[in-house]
CSV table of C-alpha atoms and ligand atoms in Angstrom, one decimal:
chain,number,residue,atom,x,y,z
P,1,MET,CA,-63.6,123.0,133.1
P,2,LYS,CA,-63.9,120.4,130.3
P,3,PRO,CA,-67.2,119.2,129.0
P,4,ILE,CA,-68.4,115.6,129.4
P,5,GLY,CA,-70.1,113.5,126.8
P,6,PRO,CA,-73.9,113.1,126.6
P,7,ILE,CA,-75.5,110.6,129.0
P,8,PRO,CA,-77.4,108.1,126.9
P,9,GLU,CA,-81.1,107.8,126.9
P,10,GLY,CA,-82.7,105.3,129.3
P,11,PHE,CA,-80.9,106.3,132.5
P,12,GLU,CA,-82.9,108.0,135.2
P,13,ALA,CA,-82.7,109.2,138.8
P,14,LEU,CA,-84.5,107.0,141.3
P,15,ASN,CA,-84.4,108.0,145.0
P,16,GLY,CA,-81.4,110.2,144.2
P,17,GLU,CA,-79.5,107.3,142.5
P,18,LEU,CA,-78.7,106.5,139.0
P,19,ALA,CA,-81.0,103.8,137.7
P,20,PHE,CA,-82.1,102.0,134.5
P,21,GLY,CA,-85.3,100.0,134.1
P,22,GLY,CA,-86.2,100.8,137.7
P,23,VAL,CA,-83.1,99.3,139.1
P,24,ARG,CA,-80.9,101.6,141.2
P,25,VAL,CA,-77.1,101.6,141.2
P,26,SER,CA,-77.0,100.3,144.8
P,27,GLU,CA,-79.1,97.3,143.7
P,28,MET,CA,-76.8,96.8,140.7
P,29,GLU,CA,-73.9,96.7,143.1
P,30,ALA,CA,-75.6,94.2,145.3
P,31,ARG,CA,-76.2,92.0,142.3
P,32,ALA,CA,-72.6,92.4,141.1
P,33,GLY,CA,-71.3,91.6,144.6
P,34,ARG,CA,-68.5,94.3,144.5
P,35,THR,CA,-67.2,97.4,142.8
P,36,PRO,CA,-66.0,98.1,140.2
P,37,PHE,CA,-68.6,96.5,137.9
P,38,PHE,CA,-70.2,96.7,134.5
P,39,ALA,CA,-74.0,96.6,134.4
P,40,TYR,CA,-75.7,96.0,131.1
P,41,SER,CA,-79.4,96.5,130.5
P,42,LYS,CA,-81.4,93.8,128.7
P,43,SER,CA,-84.3,96.2,128.1
P,44,LEU,CA,-82.0,98.9,126.6
P,45,ILE,CA,-80.4,96.3,124.2
P,46,SER,CA,-83.7,94.9,123.1
P,47,GLN,CA,-85.1,98.4,122.6
P,48,ARG,CA,-82.1,99.4,120.5
P,49,ILE,CA,-82.5,96.4,118.3
P,50,ALA,CA,-86.2,97.0,117.9
P,51,ASP,CA,-85.6,100.6,116.9
P,52,LEU,CA,-82.9,99.6,114.5
P,53,ARG,CA,-85.2,97.1,112.8
P,54,ALA,CA,-87.9,99.7,112.6
P,55,SER,CA,-85.6,102.1,110.8
P,56,LEU,CA,-84.0,99.7,108.4
P,57,PRO,CA,-85.8,98.0,105.5
P,58,GLU,CA,-87.2,94.6,106.5
P,59,ARG,CA,-84.9,92.8,104.2
P,60,ILE,CA,-81.8,93.9,106.0
P,61,LYS,CA,-80.5,91.4,108.5
P,62,VAL,CA,-78.5,92.3,111.6
P,63,ASN,CA,-75.4,90.6,112.8
P,64,TYR,CA,-73.8,91.2,116.2
P,65,ALA,CA,-70.0,91.5,116.2
P,66,ILE,CA,-69.3,89.8,119.4
P,67,LYS,CA,-65.9,91.4,120.0
P,68,ALA,CA,-67.8,94.5,121.3
P,69,ASN,CA,-69.0,92.6,124.3
P,70,SER,CA,-68.7,88.9,124.8
P,71,TYR,CA,-69.9,88.6,128.4
P,72,THR,CA,-71.6,85.2,128.4
P,73,PRO,CA,-75.1,86.2,129.6
P,74,LEU,CA,-75.2,89.1,127.3
P,75,LEU,CA,-74.1,87.0,124.4
P,76,GLU,CA,-76.8,84.5,125.1
P,77,PHE,CA,-79.4,87.2,125.4
P,78,ILE,CA,-78.5,89.1,122.2
P,79,SER,CA,-78.0,85.9,120.1
P,80,GLY,CA,-81.8,85.5,120.4
P,81,LEU,CA,-82.4,89.0,119.1
P,82,VAL,CA,-80.1,89.2,116.1
P,83,ASP,CA,-79.9,87.2,112.8
P,84,GLY,CA,-76.3,86.2,113.0
P,85,LEU,CA,-73.1,86.6,114.9
P,86,ASP,CA,-69.7,87.8,113.7
P,87,ILE,CA,-66.5,86.5,115.3
P,88,ALA,CA,-62.9,87.2,114.8
P,89,SER,CA,-61.1,84.4,116.6
P,90,GLY,CA,-61.3,80.7,117.5
P,91,GLY,CA,-61.8,81.7,121.1
P,92,GLU,CA,-64.9,83.6,120.2
P,93,LEU,CA,-66.1,80.6,118.2
P,94,GLU,CA,-65.7,78.5,121.4
P,95,MET,CA,-67.8,81.0,123.4
P,96,LEU,CA,-70.7,80.6,120.9
P,97,GLN,CA,-70.3,76.8,120.8
P,98,ASP,CA,-70.5,76.7,124.6
P,99,LEU,CA,-73.9,78.5,124.3
P,100,GLY,CA,-75.0,75.9,121.7
P,101,ILE,CA,-75.3,78.4,118.9
P,102,ASP,CA,-75.5,76.9,115.4
P,103,GLY,CA,-72.3,77.6,113.4
P,104,ARG,CA,-74.4,78.3,110.4
P,105,ARG,CA,-75.5,81.5,112.0
P,106,VAL,CA,-71.8,82.6,112.4
P,107,SER,CA,-69.3,84.3,110.2
P,108,PHE,CA,-65.6,84.5,110.9
P,109,ALA,CA,-63.5,87.5,109.7
P,110,GLY,CA,-60.1,88.6,110.8
P,111,PRO,CA,-56.5,88.3,109.6
P,112,GLY,CA,-54.3,85.6,110.9
P,113,LYS,CA,-56.7,82.7,111.3
P,114,ARG,CA,-54.6,79.7,112.4
P,115,ASP,CA,-55.1,76.3,110.8
P,116,ALA,CA,-56.8,75.0,114.0
P,117,GLU,CA,-59.2,77.9,114.0
P,118,LEU,CA,-60.0,77.3,110.3
P,119,GLU,CA,-60.6,73.7,111.0
P,120,ALA,CA,-62.9,74.3,114.0
P,121,ALA,CA,-64.9,76.8,112.0
P,122,ILE,CA,-65.2,74.7,108.9
P,123,ALA,CA,-66.3,71.7,111.0
P,124,ALA,CA,-69.0,73.8,112.6
P,125,GLY,CA,-70.4,75.2,109.4
P,126,VAL,CA,-69.2,78.7,110.0
P,127,THR,CA,-68.8,81.0,107.0
P,128,LEU,CA,-65.2,82.1,106.6
P,129,ASN,CA,-64.7,85.6,105.4
P,130,LEU,CA,-61.4,85.0,103.6
P,131,GLU,CA,-58.8,87.6,104.2
P,132,SER,CA,-56.2,86.5,101.6
P,133,GLU,CA,-55.6,84.0,98.7
P,134,ASN,CA,-53.3,82.1,101.0
P,135,GLU,CA,-56.0,81.8,103.6
P,136,ALA,CA,-58.3,80.5,100.9
P,137,SER,CA,-55.8,77.8,100.0
P,138,ARG,CA,-55.4,76.7,103.6
P,139,ALA,CA,-59.1,76.6,104.1
P,140,LEU,CA,-59.7,74.5,101.0
P,141,ALA,CA,-56.9,72.1,102.0
P,142,ILE,CA,-58.2,71.7,105.5
P,143,ALA,CA,-61.8,71.2,104.3
P,144,GLU,CA,-60.6,68.5,101.9
P,145,ARG,CA,-58.7,66.8,104.7
P,146,ILE,CA,-61.7,66.7,107.1
P,147,GLY,CA,-64.2,65.9,104.3
P,148,LYS,CA,-66.4,69.0,104.7
P,149,THR,CA,-67.6,71.5,102.1
P,150,PRO,CA,-66.4,74.8,103.4
P,151,ARG,CA,-68.7,77.8,103.5
P,152,LEU,CA,-66.6,80.6,102.0
P,153,ALA,CA,-67.1,84.3,101.5
P,154,VAL,CA,-64.4,86.8,100.4
P,155,ARG,CA,-63.7,89.9,102.5
P,156,VAL,CA,-63.0,92.7,100.1
P,157,ASN,CA,-60.5,95.5,100.8
P,158,PRO,CA,-62.5,98.2,99.1
P,159,ASP,CA,-61.0,101.1,97.3
P,160,PHE,CA,-63.0,103.7,99.4
P,161,GLU,CA,-63.6,104.2,103.1
P,162,LEU,CA,-66.3,105.3,105.5
P,163,LYS,CA,-65.9,109.0,105.8
P,164,GLY,CA,-65.6,110.5,109.3
P,165,SER,CA,-65.2,107.0,110.7
P,166,GLY,CA,-63.4,106.7,114.0
P,167,MET,CA,-61.4,103.7,112.8
P,168,LYS,CA,-60.6,103.4,109.1
P,169,MET,CA,-60.6,99.8,107.8
P,170,GLY,CA,-60.9,100.3,104.0
P,171,GLY,CA,-59.1,102.3,101.3
P,172,GLY,CA,-55.5,101.8,100.3
P,173,ALA,CA,-53.1,99.2,101.7
P,174,LYS,CA,-54.6,97.2,104.6
P,175,PRO,CA,-54.1,93.9,106.4
P,176,PHE,CA,-57.8,93.3,106.1
P,177,GLY,CA,-59.5,91.6,103.1
P,178,VAL,CA,-58.4,91.1,99.5
P,179,ASP,CA,-57.8,94.1,97.3
P,180,ALA,CA,-60.9,94.6,95.2
P,181,GLU,CA,-59.2,94.1,91.8
P,182,ARG,CA,-58.0,90.6,92.8
P,183,VAL,CA,-61.4,89.5,94.2
P,184,PRO,CA,-63.0,88.2,91.0
P,185,ALA,CA,-60.2,85.7,90.3
P,186,LEU,CA,-60.3,84.5,93.9
P,187,ILE,CA,-64.1,84.0,93.7
P,188,ARG,CA,-63.7,81.9,90.6
P,189,ARG,CA,-61.0,79.8,92.2
P,190,ILE,CA,-62.9,78.9,95.4
P,191,VAL,CA,-66.1,78.3,93.5
P,192,ASP,CA,-64.4,76.0,91.0
P,193,ALA,CA,-62.8,74.2,94.0
P,194,GLY,CA,-66.3,73.3,95.1
P,195,CYS,CA,-66.9,75.4,98.2
P,196,GLU,CA,-70.4,76.5,99.3
P,197,TRP,CA,-70.2,80.1,98.0
P,198,ARG,CA,-71.4,82.6,100.6
P,199,GLY,CA,-70.7,85.9,98.9
P,200,LEU,CA,-68.9,89.0,99.9
P,201,HIS,CA,-68.0,90.9,103.1
P,202,ILE,CA,-67.2,94.6,102.7
P,203,PHE,CA,-66.4,96.5,105.9
P,204,THR,CA,-65.4,100.1,105.5
P,205,GLY,CA,-65.0,101.5,109.0
P,206,SER,CA,-66.4,102.1,112.5
P,207,GLN,CA,-68.0,104.7,114.7
P,208,ALA,CA,-69.5,107.0,112.1
P,209,LEU,CA,-72.2,109.4,113.3
P,210,SER,CA,-72.9,111.0,109.9
P,211,ALA,CA,-75.9,109.5,108.1
P,212,ASP,CA,-74.5,111.0,104.8
P,213,ALA,CA,-71.2,109.1,105.3
P,214,ILE,CA,-73.0,105.8,105.9
P,215,ILE,CA,-75.4,106.3,103.0
P,216,GLU,CA,-72.5,107.1,100.7
P,217,ALA,CA,-70.5,104.1,101.9
P,218,GLN,CA,-73.5,101.7,101.5
P,219,ALA,CA,-74.1,103.0,97.9
P,220,ASN,CA,-70.4,102.3,97.2
P,221,ILE,CA,-70.6,98.9,98.8
P,222,LEU,CA,-73.6,97.8,96.7
P,223,ALA,CA,-72.0,99.1,93.5
P,224,LEU,CA,-68.7,97.4,94.3
P,225,ALA,CA,-70.3,94.1,95.2
P,226,HIS,CA,-72.2,94.2,91.9
P,227,ARG,CA,-69.1,95.0,89.9
P,228,LEU,CA,-67.1,92.2,91.5
P,229,ALA,CA,-69.9,89.7,91.0
P,230,ARG,CA,-70.3,90.6,87.4
P,231,GLU,CA,-66.6,90.3,86.8
P,232,ALA,CA,-66.6,86.9,88.4
P,233,ASP,CA,-69.8,86.0,86.5
P,234,ILE,CA,-71.6,84.9,89.6
P,235,THR,CA,-74.5,86.0,91.8
P,236,LEU,CA,-74.2,86.8,95.5
P,237,PRO,CA,-76.1,84.6,98.0
P,238,LYS,CA,-75.1,87.0,100.7
P,239,LEU,CA,-73.6,90.4,101.1
P,240,ASN,CA,-72.3,91.6,104.5
P,241,MET,CA,-72.3,95.4,104.1
P,242,GLY,CA,-70.3,96.1,107.2
P,243,GLY,CA,-71.7,98.5,109.7
P,244,GLY,CA,-69.9,101.4,111.2
P,245,PHE,CA,-72.9,102.9,113.0
P,246,GLY,CA,-71.5,105.0,115.7
P,247,ILE,CA,-72.7,106.2,119.1
P,248,PRO,CA,-72.2,109.6,120.8
P,249,TYR,CA,-69.3,109.5,123.3
P,250,PHE,CA,-68.2,113.1,123.5
P,251,HIS,CA,-69.6,116.6,124.0
P,252,GLY,CA,-71.0,117.8,120.7
P,253,ASP,CA,-71.5,114.3,119.2
P,254,GLU,CA,-75.0,113.9,117.7
P,255,PRO,CA,-76.7,110.6,117.5
P,256,LEU,CA,-76.8,108.9,114.0
P,257,ASP,CA,-80.0,109.6,112.1
P,258,LEU,CA,-80.9,106.1,111.3
P,259,ASP,CA,-84.2,106.8,109.6
P,260,ARG,CA,-82.3,108.6,106.9
P,261,VAL,CA,-79.9,105.6,106.5
P,262,GLY,CA,-83.0,103.3,106.3
P,263,GLU,CA,-84.7,105.5,103.7
P,264,ALA,CA,-81.7,105.7,101.5
P,265,LEU,CA,-81.2,101.9,101.7
P,266,SER,CA,-84.9,101.3,100.8
P,267,LYS,CA,-84.4,103.2,97.6
P,268,HIS,CA,-81.3,101.1,96.7
P,269,LEU,CA,-83.2,97.9,97.4
P,270,GLN,CA,-85.9,98.8,94.9
P,271,LYS,CA,-83.3,98.9,92.1
P,272,LEU,CA,-80.9,96.2,92.9
P,273,PRO,CA,-78.9,94.7,90.0
P,274,ASP,CA,-79.5,91.0,89.1
P,275,SER,CA,-76.3,89.9,90.9
P,276,LEU,CA,-77.8,91.1,94.2
P,277,LYS,CA,-81.5,90.5,93.7
P,278,SER,CA,-81.7,87.3,95.8
P,279,ALA,CA,-78.8,88.1,98.1
P,280,GLU,CA,-79.3,88.1,101.9
P,281,LEU,CA,-78.2,91.5,103.0
P,282,PHE,CA,-76.6,92.0,106.4
P,283,VAL,CA,-75.2,94.8,108.5
P,284,GLU,CA,-72.8,93.9,111.2
P,285,LEU,CA,-72.8,96.0,114.3
P,286,GLY,CA,-71.0,96.0,117.6
P,287,ARG,CA,-71.1,99.2,119.7
P,288,TYR,CA,-74.4,100.4,118.2
P,289,LEU,CA,-76.2,97.5,119.7
P,290,VAL,CA,-74.7,97.4,123.1
P,291,GLY,CA,-72.5,100.4,123.8
P,292,GLU,CA,-75.0,102.7,125.3
P,293,ALA,CA,-76.7,99.9,127.2
P,294,GLY,CA,-73.9,99.5,129.7
P,295,VAL,CA,-72.4,101.5,132.5
P,296,TYR,CA,-69.2,101.1,134.4
P,297,VAL,CA,-69.4,101.8,138.1
P,298,THR,CA,-66.5,102.4,140.4
P,299,ARG,CA,-66.2,103.6,144.1
P,300,ILE,CA,-64.4,106.6,145.3
P,301,VAL,CA,-61.7,105.5,147.7
P,302,ASP,CA,-59.9,108.8,148.2
P,303,ARG,CA,-60.5,112.5,147.7
P,304,LYS,CA,-57.4,114.7,147.6
P,305,GLU,CA,-56.1,118.1,146.5
P,306,SER,CA,-53.0,118.8,144.5
P,307,HIS,CA,-52.0,122.3,143.5
P,308,GLY,CA,-55.5,123.6,143.6
P,309,GLN,CA,-57.1,120.6,141.8
P,310,THR,CA,-59.4,118.0,143.3
P,311,TYR,CA,-58.8,114.3,142.6
P,312,LEU,CA,-61.4,111.7,143.2
P,313,VAL,CA,-59.5,108.4,143.2
P,314,THR,CA,-61.5,105.3,142.4
P,315,ASP,CA,-61.2,101.6,142.8
P,316,GLY,CA,-61.5,101.2,139.0
P,317,GLY,CA,-59.7,102.5,136.0
P,318,LEU,CA,-58.2,101.9,132.6
P,319,HIS,CA,-57.6,98.2,133.3
P,320,HIS,CA,-61.4,97.8,132.9
P,321,GLN,CA,-62.4,100.8,130.8
P,322,LEU,CA,-59.4,101.6,128.6
P,323,ALA,CA,-61.4,103.5,126.1
P,324,ALA,CA,-62.7,106.1,128.6
P,325,SER,CA,-59.1,106.8,129.6
P,326,GLY,CA,-58.4,107.9,126.0
P,327,ASN,CA,-55.9,105.1,125.3
P,328,PHE,CA,-57.9,103.0,122.8
P,329,GLY,CA,-57.7,104.5,119.4
P,330,THR,CA,-58.2,108.2,120.2
P,331,VAL,CA,-55.7,111.0,119.4
P,332,VAL,CA,-56.9,113.6,121.9
P,333,ARG,CA,-58.3,112.5,125.2
P,334,ARG,CA,-61.9,113.8,125.8
P,335,ASN,CA,-64.3,113.0,128.6
P,336,TYR,CA,-66.8,110.2,128.2
P,337,PRO,CA,-70.2,110.8,129.9
P,338,VAL,CA,-69.7,110.4,133.6
P,339,ALA,CA,-71.8,111.0,136.7
P,340,ILE,CA,-71.7,110.6,140.5
P,341,ALA,CA,-74.1,107.7,140.4
P,342,SER,CA,-75.0,107.8,144.1
P,343,ARG,CA,-76.0,111.5,143.8
P,344,PHE,CA,-77.5,111.4,140.3
P,345,ASP,CA,-80.1,114.1,141.1
P,346,GLU,CA,-77.7,116.6,142.7
P,347,GLU,CA,-76.6,119.8,141.0
P,348,PRO,CA,-73.0,120.1,139.9
P,349,THR,CA,-70.9,122.4,142.1
P,350,GLU,CA,-67.3,121.6,141.7
P,351,GLU,CA,-64.6,120.7,139.1
P,352,VAL,CA,-62.9,117.4,139.7
P,353,ASN,CA,-60.5,115.0,138.1
P,354,ILE,CA,-61.6,111.4,138.4
P,355,VAL,CA,-58.7,108.9,138.2
P,356,GLY,CA,-58.3,105.2,138.6
P,357,CYS,CA,-56.2,103.2,141.1
P,358,LEU,CA,-53.4,102.3,138.7
P,359,CYS,CA,-50.0,103.8,139.3
P,360,THR,CA,-49.8,105.5,135.9
P,361,PRO,CA,-50.7,109.0,134.8
P,362,LEU,CA,-52.6,107.4,131.9
P,363,ASP,CA,-55.3,106.2,134.3
P,364,ARG,CA,-57.9,109.0,134.0
P,365,LEU,CA,-61.6,108.6,133.8
P,366,ALA,CA,-62.6,112.3,133.7
P,367,ASP,CA,-60.6,115.5,133.5
P,368,LYS,CA,-61.8,118.8,135.0
P,369,ALA,CA,-65.4,117.6,135.0
P,370,PHE,CA,-68.1,119.7,136.6
P,371,LEU,CA,-70.0,117.4,139.0
P,372,PRO,CA,-71.9,117.3,142.3
P,373,ARG,CA,-69.7,117.2,145.4
P,374,ALA,CA,-68.7,113.6,146.0
P,375,GLU,CA,-67.1,112.0,149.1
P,376,VAL,CA,-65.2,108.8,149.7
P,377,GLY,CA,-67.7,105.9,149.3
P,378,ASP,CA,-69.7,107.5,146.6
P,379,LEU,CA,-70.1,105.7,143.3
P,380,VAL,CA,-68.9,107.1,139.9
P,381,ALA,CA,-70.6,105.9,136.7
P,382,VAL,CA,-68.9,106.0,133.3
P,383,PHE,CA,-71.4,105.6,130.5
P,384,CYS,CA,-71.1,104.1,127.0
P,385,ALA,CA,-69.4,101.1,128.7
P,386,GLY,CA,-71.4,98.4,127.0
P,387,ALA,CA,-68.9,97.9,124.2
P,388,TYR,CA,-65.1,97.7,124.2
P,389,GLY,CA,-65.1,97.9,128.0
P,390,ALA,CA,-64.3,94.7,129.8
P,391,SER,CA,-63.5,92.8,126.5
P,392,ALA,CA,-61.0,95.5,125.3
P,393,SER,CA,-59.2,96.5,128.5
P,394,PRO,CA,-55.9,95.1,130.0
P,395,SER,CA,-57.5,93.6,133.1
P,396,ALA,CA,-54.3,91.8,134.2
P,397,PHE,CA,-52.4,95.1,134.3
P,398,LEU,CA,-51.0,95.9,137.8
P,399,GLY,CA,-52.8,92.9,139.4
P,400,GLN,CA,-55.9,94.8,140.2
P,401,GLY,CA,-58.1,92.0,138.9
P,402,PRO,CA,-61.1,92.1,136.6
P,403,ALA,CA,-64.4,94.0,137.1
P,404,ALA,CA,-67.6,92.2,137.9
P,405,GLU,CA,-70.2,92.1,135.2
P,406,VAL,CA,-74.0,91.9,135.5
P,407,LEU,CA,-76.8,91.7,133.0
P,408,ILE,CA,-80.0,93.2,134.3
K,501,PLP,C1,-65.0,95.5,115.0
K,501,PLP,C2,-65.8,95.1,113.8
K,501,PLP,C3,-67.2,95.3,113.8
K,501,PLP,C4,-67.9,96.1,114.9
K,501,PLP,O1,-67.5,97.4,114.9
K,501,PLP,P1,-68.4,98.4,115.8
K,501,PLP,O2,-67.8,99.7,115.5
K,501,PLP,O3,-68.4,98.0,117.2
K,501,PLP,O4,-69.8,98.4,115.2
K,501,PLP,C5,-67.9,94.9,112.7
K,501,PLP,N1,-67.3,94.3,111.7
K,501,PLP,C6,-65.9,94.0,111.6
K,501,PLP,C7,-65.3,93.3,110.5
K,501,PLP,C8,-65.2,94.4,112.7
K,501,PLP,O5,-63.8,94.2,112.7
């Protein structure tokens, strides 16, 4: 038997079925129109954001990194709850523009921004988090050509990283940001060129569950931001401190103690250096806001035995939920939280492997999980599917088509 991850708070059994907010999985299926589907909970998202704001100092603003989940209704809903939105492509900018979101609420990071993307962003008043000196030159030239003052920030490649982070994005050679020691000169150059100066972006990593690691990273970020501002002889109108707040996916993962993060941050805010005194301070979060608020539901289409093991074969798989299959940035595959959604109140009695319908051995949703007995027609739920699910899976693979999505 292999353990499964912890089922997030907010899910319950209703008439024997998995439910959230009083809505049963069979009703979610009816709204989605088919299996497999992703269901996202508005109430869980707004609760999460309210809890986050209660834990963090009031001055800290919250950005949503839309790459975690850009399902249009969810994007529209969450954009009313957060202070700003972070994008990483021109396509994501178009999604926000289609929703009528003001570009001045948006910042754009990410390496490899094409000229057309820079132009669309500058025209819309989006803040560009510059990833290189070359990108700065292109942005300034494009702004000049279209007669707009560009809103520019510099993304720093810091000389430290977020410890225990699932995905490291700072420290050493990186394709992201400008090495810290070269940042002051770049700031001087873009400010002298007449941009609207928007400060710094310092992102150090993702999926950290340790409050200590986040507290240490935030202290380092504030110190580095001050040092760079002082060297450039400038104050910071804005500092995007990154995020990295993680969620429990696997057995043994403990939720992040956000109150401790908030308390440590409060102390820092009381003694901010002059360069940061009037800065707007942001955290940018993806999975922490939406990851636990979504579930992926797929139907069992076959139940078979092979060499003493039971396989539940579903109509879903890694083409929708790549991360749960262990093929999205993990070294060792471990089980996400899963359940038999149509028998959510039944006791586990058997060990099963849950697989997808793709003809590849990579397509596994749970290995040797101990679950209630399930039959063909039952529904399987994979939790923690609100982030990096539909938006980060190869839905064209094998022609199985995308999953449905519903916001409830
Ligand atoms: C991906 C990304 C995020 C969001 O990461 P999460 O782990 O989902 O919170 C935030 N900022 C930047 C720069 C990113 O690339």
